[in-house]
Amino acid sequence: QVQLVESGGGLVQTGGHLKLSCVTSGTDFRRNVMSWYRQSAGSERELVAKITTNGVTTYAASVKGRFIVSRDNDLDTLYLQMNSLKPEDTAVYYCNLKHWINGDIYWGQGTQVTVPS
């Protein structure tokens, strides 16, 4: 059974930083493409960053240069380092796994990030 558990969210002032973590289990982590998504109130869930099995990263234009996605295959953990945070980064952040065998998609429960304006 694949499980994803996010942590690290919180309240931070504009210009601050946070580091999110997503611990996975039930799968061979290193074989899966991993992503971070976010969803703010009244908006659809959007892709923030993605990292492939060999470490290639892509970012949404709105976070490029501020956020860094990384993975530790020994710890089965995905990270998102968020710097220079802005009020528009306020959202629930979700960890996403695309299973390497059948392409099934799995989500974590989400972690709230709030940057007051």
XYZ file of C-alpha atoms in Angstrom:
117
model
C 0.000 0.000 0.000
C 1.534 3.256 -1.138
C 1.482 6.067 1.412
C 2.723 9.638 1.284
C 2.976 11.815 4.382
C 3.818 15.508 4.077
C 5.134 17.760 6.804
C 6.819 21.119 7.238
C 4.052 23.544 6.444
C 3.234 26.541 8.596
C 2.858 30.284 8.863
C 5.742 32.397 7.591
C 6.162 36.066 6.789
C 6.785 37.426 3.319
C 10.364 36.772 2.319
C 10.709 33.846 4.671
C 11.408 30.213 3.920
C 10.056 26.748 4.656
C 11.123 23.233 3.779
C 8.455 20.643 3.085
C 9.058 16.916 3.349
C 7.143 13.952 1.960
C 7.967 10.528 3.324
C 6.788 7.633 1.182
C 6.282 3.941 1.825
C 4.947 0.901 0.024
C 6.877 1.437 -3.186
C 10.416 1.499 -4.553
C 10.757 5.243 -4.137
C 13.761 5.704 -6.393
C 11.817 4.384 -9.415
C 8.957 6.900 -9.176
C 8.577 10.359 -10.643
C 7.694 12.691 -7.778
C 6.005 16.063 -7.779
C 4.703 18.835 -5.558
C 1.335 20.406 -6.287
C -0.537 23.162 -4.492
C -4.112 24.293 -4.242
C -5.251 27.646 -2.952
C -8.809 28.495 -1.968
C -11.088 28.688 -4.985
C -8.419 27.503 -7.395
C -7.550 24.268 -9.104
C -4.610 22.186 -7.999
C -1.483 23.187 -9.890
C 1.930 21.656 -10.452
C 4.694 23.391 -8.516
C 7.734 21.209 -9.186
C 8.639 17.791 -10.480
C 11.711 15.593 -10.177
C 12.365 12.533 -12.283
C 14.039 9.314 -11.243
C 17.400 10.615 -12.414
C 17.033 13.990 -10.756
C 15.856 16.181 -13.622
C 13.705 18.987 -12.241
C 11.036 21.246 -13.676
C 9.244 24.164 -12.036
C 6.201 26.310 -12.485
C 7.145 29.750 -13.755
C 5.760 31.327 -10.587
C 8.257 29.530 -8.328
C 11.298 29.114 -10.553
C 14.381 30.562 -8.896
C 12.750 30.511 -5.447
C 11.822 26.860 -4.850
C 14.046 23.805 -5.046
C 12.748 20.243 -5.306
C 14.997 17.372 -4.276
C 14.827 13.754 -3.271
C 16.710 11.414 -0.976
C 16.328 7.915 -2.357
C 17.932 6.386 0.729
C 15.317 7.979 2.991
C 12.397 7.568 0.543
C 11.733 11.266 0.972
C 10.853 14.146 -1.316
C 11.622 17.753 -0.344
C 10.586 21.226 -1.382
C 12.761 24.097 -0.210
C 10.716 27.281 -0.508
C 12.547 30.611 -0.336
C 11.483 34.233 -0.722
C 7.899 33.282 0.042
C 5.077 35.514 -1.110
C 1.417 35.787 -0.091
C 0.460 34.190 -3.397
C 2.305 31.042 -2.317
C -0.362 30.472 0.321
C -1.936 27.086 -0.398
C -2.195 23.489 0.656
C 0.832 21.678 -0.742
C 0.492 18.062 -1.856
C 3.054 15.421 -2.572
C 2.365 13.389 -5.726
C 3.758 10.045 -6.831
C 3.415 8.492 -10.272
C 3.917 4.775 -9.802
C 6.668 3.336 -11.944
C 4.855 0.064 -12.705
C 1.394 1.131 -13.831
C 1.374 4.923 -13.759
C -1.159 5.120 -10.931
C -1.175 8.459 -9.145
C -0.980 8.773 -5.375
C -1.424 11.845 -3.175
C -0.489 12.801 0.320
C -2.907 14.458 2.720
C -1.455 17.928 2.160
C 0.273 20.480 4.352
C -0.848 24.094 4.724
C 1.516 26.943 3.904
C 0.346 30.443 4.823
C 2.138 33.664 3.936
C 0.065 36.605 5.220
C -0.222 39.695 3.048
